[in-house]
């Protein structure tokens, strides 16, 4: 008798069953993403403060940095910036050295989830390369700010890993540590604003 296939789906709080290996846009809800990301800690939780710095808070900051660097960016690309780490609501956040050690399988899983998320919210499955590079640049600015302000890195060390951001961006951005319920609400609200602007 053949062995049964291992379960590849996760039940979400919305009631959806999300197949992690073959995700479909119909099984993705923003409330599930916002909730999951608000409870996933960046930097493996190794940050100063009374609350973990969540992936949801990081995503809000990346979208803000993206908009500061590209003020004429279309709302859909700002939405892509907000959602840039959305797959982590079900696969978690891993620091870059661990991702490299895991190998390409993590990236493939992340890519499948990202395509389904993009389609669900009216974005192209693949974001154009120039936009993706701009989002990645905003992500690096956020990483530098987080590293120096809450993760214990010196500015020199953070600059070696992430590059030093423009002084204007450094001055314009703050790191916020808040309860997950507040971050979840702000993430959901920002998503709704950007969807309404499409």
JSON list of C-alpha atoms in Angstrom, two decimals:
[
{"chain": "A", "resi": 1, "resn": "UNK", "atom": "CA", "xyz": [0.00, 0.00, 0.00]},
{"chain": "A", "resi": 2, "resn": "UNK", "atom": "CA", "xyz": [1.47, 3.43, -0.95]},
{"chain": "A", "resi": 3, "resn": "UNK", "atom": "CA", "xyz": [2.45, 5.73, 1.87]},
{"chain": "A", "resi": 4, "resn": "UNK", "atom": "CA", "xyz": [0.19, 8.77, 2.27]},
{"chain": "A", "resi": 5, "resn": "UNK", "atom": "CA", "xyz": [1.62, 12.09, 1.18]},
{"chain": "A", "resi": 6, "resn": "UNK", "atom": "CA", "xyz": [2.75, 14.28, 4.10]},
{"chain": "A", "resi": 7, "resn": "UNK", "atom": "CA", "xyz": [0.41, 17.14, 4.92]},
{"chain": "A", "resi": 8, "resn": "UNK", "atom": "CA", "xyz": [1.61, 20.28, 3.15]},
{"chain": "A", "resi": 9, "resn": "UNK", "atom": "CA", "xyz": [-1.17, 22.66, 4.15]},
{"chain": "A", "resi": 10, "resn": "UNK", "atom": "CA", "xyz": [-1.66, 24.88, 7.14]},
{"chain": "A", "resi": 11, "resn": "UNK", "atom": "CA", "xyz": [-5.01, 25.97, 8.53]},
{"chain": "A", "resi": 12, "resn": "UNK", "atom": "CA", "xyz": [-5.13, 29.73, 8.77]},
{"chain": "A", "resi": 13, "resn": "UNK", "atom": "CA", "xyz": [-7.13, 31.73, 11.32]},
{"chain": "A", "resi": 14, "resn": "UNK", "atom": "CA", "xyz": [-9.40, 32.86, 8.48]},
{"chain": "A", "resi": 15, "resn": "UNK", "atom": "CA", "xyz": [-10.37, 29.21, 8.03]},
{"chain": "A", "resi": 16, "resn": "UNK", "atom": "CA", "xyz": [-8.44, 28.85, 4.79]},
{"chain": "A", "resi": 17, "resn": "UNK", "atom": "CA", "xyz": [-6.22, 25.85, 4.14]},
{"chain": "A", "resi": 18, "resn": "UNK", "atom": "CA", "xyz": [-3.05, 27.14, 2.56]},
{"chain": "A", "resi": 19, "resn": "UNK", "atom": "CA", "xyz": [-1.02, 24.54, 0.69]},
{"chain": "A", "resi": 20, "resn": "UNK", "atom": "CA", "xyz": [2.55, 25.65, 1.31]},
{"chain": "A", "resi": 21, "resn": "UNK", "atom": "CA", "xyz": [3.93, 23.64, -1.61]},
{"chain": "A", "resi": 22, "resn": "UNK", "atom": "CA", "xyz": [1.26, 24.62, -4.12]},
{"chain": "A", "resi": 23, "resn": "UNK", "atom": "CA", "xyz": [-0.34, 27.85, -2.86]},
{"chain": "A", "resi": 24, "resn": "UNK", "atom": "CA", "xyz": [-3.30, 29.35, -4.67]},
{"chain": "A", "resi": 25, "resn": "UNK", "atom": "CA", "xyz": [-4.32, 33.02, -4.55]},
{"chain": "A", "resi": 26, "resn": "UNK", "atom": "CA", "xyz": [-7.80, 32.04, -3.35]},
{"chain": "A", "resi": 27, "resn": "UNK", "atom": "CA", "xyz": [-6.38, 30.75, -0.06]},
{"chain": "A", "resi": 28, "resn": "UNK", "atom": "CA", "xyz": [-4.57, 33.98, 0.82]},
{"chain": "A", "resi": 29, "resn": "UNK", "atom": "CA", "xyz": [-6.16, 36.63, 3.05]},
{"chain": "A", "resi": 30, "resn": "UNK", "atom": "CA", "xyz": [-4.54, 39.89, 4.17]},
{"chain": "A", "resi": 31, "resn": "UNK", "atom": "CA", "xyz": [-5.75, 39.34, 7.74]},
{"chain": "A", "resi": 32, "resn": "UNK", "atom": "CA", "xyz": [-3.78, 36.08, 7.90]},
{"chain": "A", "resi": 33, "resn": "UNK", "atom": "CA", "xyz": [-0.68, 37.79, 6.47]},
{"chain": "A", "resi": 34, "resn": "UNK", "atom": "CA", "xyz": [-0.92, 40.76, 8.85]},
{"chain": "A", "resi": 35, "resn": "UNK", "atom": "CA", "xyz": [-1.49, 38.51, 11.87]},
{"chain": "A", "resi": 36, "resn": "UNK", "atom": "CA", "xyz": [1.36, 36.17, 11.02]},
{"chain": "A", "resi": 37, "resn": "UNK", "atom": "CA", "xyz": [3.87, 38.91, 10.21]},
{"chain": "A", "resi": 38, "resn": "UNK", "atom": "CA", "xyz": [2.99, 40.83, 13.39]},
{"chain": "A", "resi": 39, "resn": "UNK", "atom": "CA", "xyz": [4.10, 37.81, 15.42]},
{"chain": "A", "resi": 40, "resn": "UNK", "atom": "CA", "xyz": [7.25, 36.91, 13.44]},
{"chain": "A", "resi": 41, "resn": "UNK", "atom": "CA", "xyz": [10.36, 38.50, 14.96]},
{"chain": "A", "resi": 42, "resn": "UNK", "atom": "CA", "xyz": [13.12, 39.97, 12.84]},
{"chain": "A", "resi": 43, "resn": "UNK", "atom": "CA", "xyz": [16.74, 39.26, 13.81]},
{"chain": "A", "resi": 44, "resn": "UNK", "atom": "CA", "xyz": [15.64, 35.99, 15.45]},
{"chain": "A", "resi": 45, "resn": "UNK", "atom": "CA", "xyz": [14.23, 38.13, 18.25]},
{"chain": "A", "resi": 46, "resn": "UNK", "atom": "CA", "xyz": [17.67, 39.45, 19.18]},
{"chain": "A", "resi": 47, "resn": "UNK", "atom": "CA", "xyz": [16.65, 43.09, 19.44]},
{"chain": "A", "resi": 48, "resn": "UNK", "atom": "CA", "xyz": [16.47, 45.60, 22.27]},
{"chain": "A", "resi": 49, "resn": "UNK", "atom": "CA", "xyz": [13.11, 46.65, 23.67]},
{"chain": "A", "resi": 50, "resn": "UNK", "atom": "CA", "xyz": [10.02, 45.30, 25.34]},
{"chain": "A", "resi": 51, "resn": "UNK", "atom": "CA", "xyz": [8.52, 43.94, 22.11]},
{"chain": "A", "resi": 52, "resn": "UNK", "atom": "CA", "xyz": [10.02, 41.95, 19.29]},
{"chain": "A", "resi": 53, "resn": "UNK", "atom": "CA", "xyz": [10.61, 43.92, 16.12]},
{"chain": "A", "resi": 54, "resn": "UNK", "atom": "CA", "xyz": [8.19, 42.20, 13.78]},
{"chain": "A", "resi": 55, "resn": "UNK", "atom": "CA", "xyz": [8.31, 41.53, 10.07]},
{"chain": "A", "resi": 56, "resn": "UNK", "atom": "CA", "xyz": [5.06, 43.51, 9.79]},
{"chain": "A", "resi": 57, "resn": "UNK", "atom": "CA", "xyz": [6.72, 46.59, 11.33]},
{"chain": "A", "resi": 58, "resn": "UNK", "atom": "CA", "xyz": [9.75, 46.08, 9.08]},
{"chain": "A", "resi": 59, "resn": "UNK", "atom": "CA", "xyz": [7.46, 45.85, 6.03]},
{"chain": "A", "resi": 60, "resn": "UNK", "atom": "CA", "xyz": [5.74, 49.12, 6.92]},
{"chain": "A", "resi": 61, "resn": "UNK", "atom": "CA", "xyz": [9.16, 50.76, 7.19]},
{"chain": "A", "resi": 62, "resn": "UNK", "atom": "CA", "xyz": [10.37, 49.32, 3.88]},
{"chain": "A", "resi": 63, "resn": "UNK", "atom": "CA", "xyz": [7.25, 50.64, 2.12]},
{"chain": "A", "resi": 64, "resn": "UNK", "atom": "CA", "xyz": [7.88, 54.08, 3.65]},
{"chain": "A", "resi": 65, "resn": "UNK", "atom": "CA", "xyz": [11.55, 54.08, 2.62]},
{"chain": "A", "resi": 66, "resn": "UNK", "atom": "CA", "xyz": [10.60, 52.93, -0.89]},
{"chain": "A", "resi": 67, "resn": "UNK", "atom": "CA", "xyz": [8.13, 55.83, -1.15]},
{"chain": "A", "resi": 68, "resn": "UNK", "atom": "CA", "xyz": [10.70, 58.34, 0.18]},
{"chain": "A", "resi": 69, "resn": "UNK", "atom": "CA", "xyz": [13.26, 57.16, -2.38]},
{"chain": "A", "resi": 70, "resn": "UNK", "atom": "CA", "xyz": [10.69, 56.91, -5.22]},
{"chain": "A", "resi": 71, "resn": "UNK", "atom": "CA", "xyz": [7.98, 59.52, -4.50]},
{"chain": "A", "resi": 72, "resn": "UNK", "atom": "CA", "xyz": [6.41, 59.07, -7.93]},
{"chain": "A", "resi": 73, "resn": "UNK", "atom": "CA", "xyz": [6.11, 55.29, -7.60]},
{"chain": "A", "resi": 74, "resn": "UNK", "atom": "CA", "xyz": [2.75, 53.84, -8.55]},
{"chain": "A", "resi": 75, "resn": "UNK", "atom": "CA", "xyz": [0.58, 52.54, -5.68]},
{"chain": "A", "resi": 76, "resn": "UNK", "atom": "CA", "xyz": [0.96, 48.98, -6.98]},
{"chain": "A", "resi": 77, "resn": "UNK", "atom": "CA", "xyz": [4.71, 49.11, -6.50]},
{"chain": "A", "resi": 78, "resn": "UNK", "atom": "CA", "xyz": [4.27, 50.58, -3.02]},
{"chain": "A", "resi": 79, "resn": "UNK", "atom": "CA", "xyz": [1.96, 47.62, -2.36]},
{"chain": "A", "resi": 80, "resn": "UNK", "atom": "CA", "xyz": [4.67, 45.28, -3.64]},
{"chain": "A", "resi": 81, "resn": "UNK", "atom": "CA", "xyz": [7.08, 46.92, -1.18]},
{"chain": "A", "resi": 82, "resn": "UNK", "atom": "CA", "xyz": [4.64, 46.40, 1.70]},
{"chain": "A", "resi": 83, "resn": "UNK", "atom": "CA", "xyz": [4.23, 42.74, 0.71]},
{"chain": "A", "resi": 84, "resn": "UNK", "atom": "CA", "xyz": [7.92, 42.09, 0.01]},
{"chain": "A", "resi": 85, "resn": "UNK", "atom": "CA", "xyz": [8.28, 39.70, 2.97]},
{"chain": "A", "resi": 86, "resn": "UNK", "atom": "CA", "xyz": [4.67, 38.47, 3.04]},
{"chain": "A", "resi": 87, "resn": "UNK", "atom": "CA", "xyz": [5.55, 34.75, 2.58]},
{"chain": "A", "resi": 88, "resn": "UNK", "atom": "CA", "xyz": [7.17, 34.87, 6.00]},
{"chain": "A", "resi": 89, "resn": "UNK", "atom": "CA", "xyz": [3.70, 34.83, 7.56]},
{"chain": "A", "resi": 90, "resn": "UNK", "atom": "CA", "xyz": [3.80, 31.05, 7.08]},
{"chain": "A", "resi": 91, "resn": "UNK", "atom": "CA", "xyz": [7.47, 30.17, 6.55]},
{"chain": "A", "resi": 92, "resn": "UNK", "atom": "CA", "xyz": [8.98, 32.50, 9.16]},
{"chain": "A", "resi": 93, "resn": "UNK", "atom": "CA", "xyz": [11.95, 34.81, 8.91]},
{"chain": "A", "resi": 94, "resn": "UNK", "atom": "CA", "xyz": [15.47, 33.48, 8.66]},
{"chain": "A", "resi": 95, "resn": "UNK", "atom": "CA", "xyz": [18.57, 35.59, 8.88]},
{"chain": "A", "resi": 96, "resn": "UNK", "atom": "CA", "xyz": [20.53, 35.66, 5.60]},
{"chain": "A", "resi": 97, "resn": "UNK", "atom": "CA", "xyz": [23.33, 33.27, 6.68]},
{"chain": "A", "resi": 98, "resn": "UNK", "atom": "CA", "xyz": [20.74, 30.59, 7.51]},
{"chain": "A", "resi": 99, "resn": "UNK", "atom": "CA", "xyz": [18.91, 31.11, 4.20]},
{"chain": "A", "resi": 100, "resn": "UNK", "atom": "CA", "xyz": [22.21, 30.58, 2.39]},
{"chain": "A", "resi": 101, "resn": "UNK", "atom": "CA", "xyz": [22.88, 27.40, 4.38]},
{"chain": "A", "resi": 102, "resn": "UNK", "atom": "CA", "xyz": [19.39, 25.99, 3.68]},
{"chain": "A", "resi": 103, "resn": "UNK", "atom": "CA", "xyz": [19.97, 26.45, -0.03]},
{"chain": "A", "resi": 104, "resn": "UNK", "atom": "CA", "xyz": [17.68, 27.06, -2.99]},
{"chain": "A", "resi": 105, "resn": "UNK", "atom": "CA", "xyz": [14.70, 25.12, -1.60]},
{"chain": "A", "resi": 106, "resn": "UNK", "atom": "CA", "xyz": [13.84, 27.98, 0.80]},
{"chain": "A", "resi": 107, "resn": "UNK", "atom": "CA", "xyz": [13.94, 30.47, -2.07]},
{"chain": "A", "resi": 108, "resn": "UNK", "atom": "CA", "xyz": [11.73, 28.28, -4.25]},
{"chain": "A", "resi": 109, "resn": "UNK", "atom": "CA", "xyz": [9.13, 27.99, -1.49]},
{"chain": "A", "resi": 110, "resn": "UNK", "atom": "CA", "xyz": [9.28, 31.75, -0.92]},
{"chain": "A", "resi": 111, "resn": "UNK", "atom": "CA", "xyz": [8.90, 32.42, -4.68]},
{"chain": "A", "resi": 112, "resn": "UNK", "atom": "CA", "xyz": [5.82, 30.18, -5.02]},
{"chain": "A", "resi": 113, "resn": "UNK", "atom": "CA", "xyz": [4.13, 31.88, -2.09]},
{"chain": "A", "resi": 114, "resn": "UNK", "atom": "CA", "xyz": [5.06, 35.34, -3.36]},
{"chain": "A", "resi": 115, "resn": "UNK", "atom": "CA", "xyz": [3.59, 34.68, -6.80]},
{"chain": "A", "resi": 116, "resn": "UNK", "atom": "CA", "xyz": [0.28, 33.57, -5.26]},
{"chain": "A", "resi": 117, "resn": "UNK", "atom": "CA", "xyz": [0.24, 36.60, -2.93]},
{"chain": "A", "resi": 118, "resn": "UNK", "atom": "CA", "xyz": [0.91, 39.00, -5.79]},
{"chain": "A", "resi": 119, "resn": "UNK", "atom": "CA", "xyz": [-1.85, 37.53, -7.94]},
{"chain": "A", "resi": 120, "resn": "UNK", "atom": "CA", "xyz": [-4.28, 37.60, -5.01]},
{"chain": "A", "resi": 121, "resn": "UNK", "atom": "CA", "xyz": [-3.82, 41.35, -4.63]},
{"chain": "A", "resi": 122, "resn": "UNK", "atom": "CA", "xyz": [-3.77, 42.30, -8.31]},
{"chain": "A", "resi": 123, "resn": "UNK", "atom": "CA", "xyz": [-0.02, 42.54, -8.82]},
{"chain": "A", "resi": 124, "resn": "UNK", "atom": "CA", "xyz": [1.91, 40.76, -11.55]},
{"chain": "A", "resi": 125, "resn": "UNK", "atom": "CA", "xyz": [3.20, 37.37, -10.41]},
{"chain": "A", "resi": 126, "resn": "UNK", "atom": "CA", "xyz": [6.73, 38.64, -11.05]},
{"chain": "A", "resi": 127, "resn": "UNK", "atom": "CA", "xyz": [7.54, 42.23, -10.12]},
{"chain": "A", "resi": 128, "resn": "UNK", "atom": "CA", "xyz": [9.65, 43.95, -12.82]},
{"chain": "A", "resi": 129, "resn": "UNK", "atom": "CA", "xyz": [13.36, 43.69, -12.06]},
{"chain": "A", "resi": 130, "resn": "UNK", "atom": "CA", "xyz": [13.97, 47.46, -11.67]},
{"chain": "A", "resi": 131, "resn": "UNK", "atom": "CA", "xyz": [11.14, 47.68, -9.12]},
{"chain": "A", "resi": 132, "resn": "UNK", "atom": "CA", "xyz": [12.39, 44.60, -7.31]},
{"chain": "A", "resi": 133, "resn": "UNK", "atom": "CA", "xyz": [15.86, 46.20, -7.09]},
{"chain": "A", "resi": 134, "resn": "UNK", "atom": "CA", "xyz": [14.37, 49.42, -5.69]},
{"chain": "A", "resi": 135, "resn": "UNK", "atom": "CA", "xyz": [12.45, 47.43, -3.05]},
{"chain": "A", "resi": 136, "resn": "UNK", "atom": "CA", "xyz": [15.64, 45.53, -2.19]},
{"chain": "A", "resi": 137, "resn": "UNK", "atom": "CA", "xyz": [17.48, 48.84, -1.79]},
{"chain": "A", "resi": 138, "resn": "UNK", "atom": "CA", "xyz": [14.78, 50.06, 0.62]},
{"chain": "A", "resi": 139, "resn": "UNK", "atom": "CA", "xyz": [15.07, 46.74, 2.45]},
{"chain": "A", "resi": 140, "resn": "UNK", "atom": "CA", "xyz": [18.82, 47.29, 2.91]},
{"chain": "A", "resi": 141, "resn": "UNK", "atom": "CA", "xyz": [18.21, 50.78, 4.32]},
{"chain": "A", "resi": 142, "resn": "UNK", "atom": "CA", "xyz": [15.75, 49.27, 6.78]},
{"chain": "A", "resi": 143, "resn": "UNK", "atom": "CA", "xyz": [18.25, 46.56, 7.71]},
{"chain": "A", "resi": 144, "resn": "UNK", "atom": "CA", "xyz": [20.93, 49.19, 8.43]},
{"chain": "A", "resi": 145, "resn": "UNK", "atom": "CA", "xyz": [18.55, 51.19, 10.62]},
{"chain": "A", "resi": 146, "resn": "UNK", "atom": "CA", "xyz": [17.40, 48.10, 12.50]},
{"chain": "A", "resi": 147, "resn": "UNK", "atom": "CA", "xyz": [20.94, 46.79, 12.90]},
{"chain": "A", "resi": 148, "resn": "UNK", "atom": "CA", "xyz": [22.26, 50.03, 14.39]},
{"chain": "A", "resi": 149, "resn": "UNK", "atom": "CA", "xyz": [19.26, 51.06, 16.47]},
{"chain": "A", "resi": 150, "resn": "UNK", "atom": "CA", "xyz": [17.97, 47.82, 17.97]},
{"chain": "A", "resi": 151, "resn": "UNK", "atom": "CA", "xyz": [20.15, 44.84, 16.96]},
{"chain": "A", "resi": 152, "resn": "UNK", "atom": "CA", "xyz": [23.46, 45.84, 18.55]},
{"chain": "A", "resi": 153, "resn": "UNK", "atom": "CA", "xyz": [25.54, 46.49, 15.41]},
{"chain": "A", "resi": 154, "resn": "UNK", "atom": "CA", "xyz": [28.00, 49.37, 15.23]},
{"chain": "A", "resi": 155, "resn": "UNK", "atom": "CA", "xyz": [27.47, 51.74, 12.32]},
{"chain": "A", "resi": 156, "resn": "UNK", "atom": "CA", "xyz": [30.72, 50.54, 10.74]},
{"chain": "A", "resi": 157, "resn": "UNK", "atom": "CA", "xyz": [29.65, 46.90, 10.96]},
{"chain": "A", "resi": 158, "resn": "UNK", "atom": "CA", "xyz": [26.17, 47.60, 9.59]},
{"chain": "A", "resi": 159, "resn": "UNK", "atom": "CA", "xyz": [27.65, 49.65, 6.76]},
{"chain": "A", "resi": 160, "resn": "UNK", "atom": "CA", "xyz": [29.93, 46.77, 5.82]},
{"chain": "A", "resi": 161, "resn": "UNK", "atom": "CA", "xyz": [26.94, 44.41, 5.51]},
{"chain": "A", "resi": 162, "resn": "UNK", "atom": "CA", "xyz": [24.19, 46.69, 4.21]},
{"chain": "A", "resi": 163, "resn": "UNK", "atom": "CA", "xyz": [25.82, 49.89, 2.94]},
{"chain": "A", "resi": 164, "resn": "UNK", "atom": "CA", "xyz": [25.31, 53.26, 4.63]},
{"chain": "A", "resi": 165, "resn": "UNK", "atom": "CA", "xyz": [22.02, 54.93, 3.76]},
{"chain": "A", "resi": 166, "resn": "UNK", "atom": "CA", "xyz": [21.64, 58.54, 2.75]},
{"chain": "A", "resi": 167, "resn": "UNK", "atom": "CA", "xyz": [21.66, 60.82, 5.80]},
{"chain": "A", "resi": 168, "resn": "UNK", "atom": "CA", "xyz": [18.26, 62.21, 4.85]},
{"chain": "A", "resi": 169, "resn": "UNK", "atom": "CA", "xyz": [16.74, 58.72, 4.96]},
{"chain": "A", "resi": 170, "resn": "UNK", "atom": "CA", "xyz": [18.38, 58.02, 8.31]},
{"chain": "A", "resi": 171, "resn": "UNK", "atom": "CA", "xyz": [16.86, 61.21, 9.74]},
{"chain": "A", "resi": 172, "resn": "UNK", "atom": "CA", "xyz": [13.43, 60.57, 8.21]},
{"chain": "A", "resi": 173, "resn": "UNK", "atom": "CA", "xyz": [12.94, 57.06, 9.57]},
{"chain": "A", "resi": 174, "resn": "UNK", "atom": "CA", "xyz": [12.27, 55.74, 13.03]},
{"chain": "A", "resi": 175, "resn": "UNK", "atom": "CA", "xyz": [12.25, 52.23, 14.42]},
{"chain": "A", "resi": 176, "resn": "UNK", "atom": "CA", "xyz": [9.07, 51.44, 16.33]},
{"chain": "A", "resi": 177, "resn": "UNK", "atom": "CA", "xyz": [8.59, 48.63, 18.83]},
{"chain": "A", "resi": 178, "resn": "UNK", "atom": "CA", "xyz": [4.91, 48.06, 19.50]},
{"chain": "A", "resi": 179, "resn": "UNK", "atom": "CA", "xyz": [2.52, 45.34, 20.59]},
{"chain": "A", "resi": 180, "resn": "UNK", "atom": "CA", "xyz": [1.65, 42.93, 17.75]},
{"chain": "A", "resi": 181, "resn": "UNK", "atom": "CA", "xyz": [-2.02, 43.93, 17.82]},
{"chain": "A", "resi": 182, "resn": "UNK", "atom": "CA", "xyz": [-1.12, 47.54, 16.93]},
{"chain": "A", "resi": 183, "resn": "UNK", "atom": "CA", "xyz": [1.28, 46.55, 14.17]},
{"chain": "A", "resi": 184, "resn": "UNK", "atom": "CA", "xyz": [-1.25, 44.09, 12.73]},
{"chain": "A", "resi": 185, "resn": "UNK", "atom": "CA", "xyz": [-3.90, 46.84, 12.58]},
{"chain": "A", "resi": 186, "resn": "UNK", "atom": "CA", "xyz": [-1.53, 49.32, 10.91]},
{"chain": "A", "resi": 187, "resn": "UNK", "atom": "CA", "xyz": [-0.34, 46.75, 8.38]},
{"chain": "A", "resi": 188, "resn": "UNK", "atom": "CA", "xyz": [-3.92, 45.85, 7.45]},
{"chain": "A", "resi": 189, "resn": "UNK", "atom": "CA", "xyz": [-4.90, 49.52, 7.22]},
{"chain": "A", "resi": 190, "resn": "UNK", "atom": "CA", "xyz": [-1.93, 50.39, 5.01]},
{"chain": "A", "resi": 191, "resn": "UNK", "atom": "CA", "xyz": [-2.74, 47.46, 2.74]},
{"chain": "A", "resi": 192, "resn": "UNK", "atom": "CA", "xyz": [-6.34, 48.72, 2.43]},
{"chain": "A", "resi": 193, "resn": "UNK", "atom": "CA", "xyz": [-5.13, 52.25, 1.56]},
{"chain": "A", "resi": 194, "resn": "UNK", "atom": "CA", "xyz": [-2.85, 50.98, -1.16]},
{"chain": "A", "resi": 195, "resn": "UNK", "atom": "CA", "xyz": [-5.49, 48.63, -2.58]},
{"chain": "A", "resi": 196, "resn": "UNK", "atom": "CA", "xyz": [-7.95, 51.52, -2.73]},
{"chain": "A", "resi": 197, "resn": "UNK", "atom": "CA", "xyz": [-5.37, 53.56, -4.68]},
{"chain": "A", "resi": 198, "resn": "UNK", "atom": "CA", "xyz": [-4.86, 50.92, -7.38]}
]
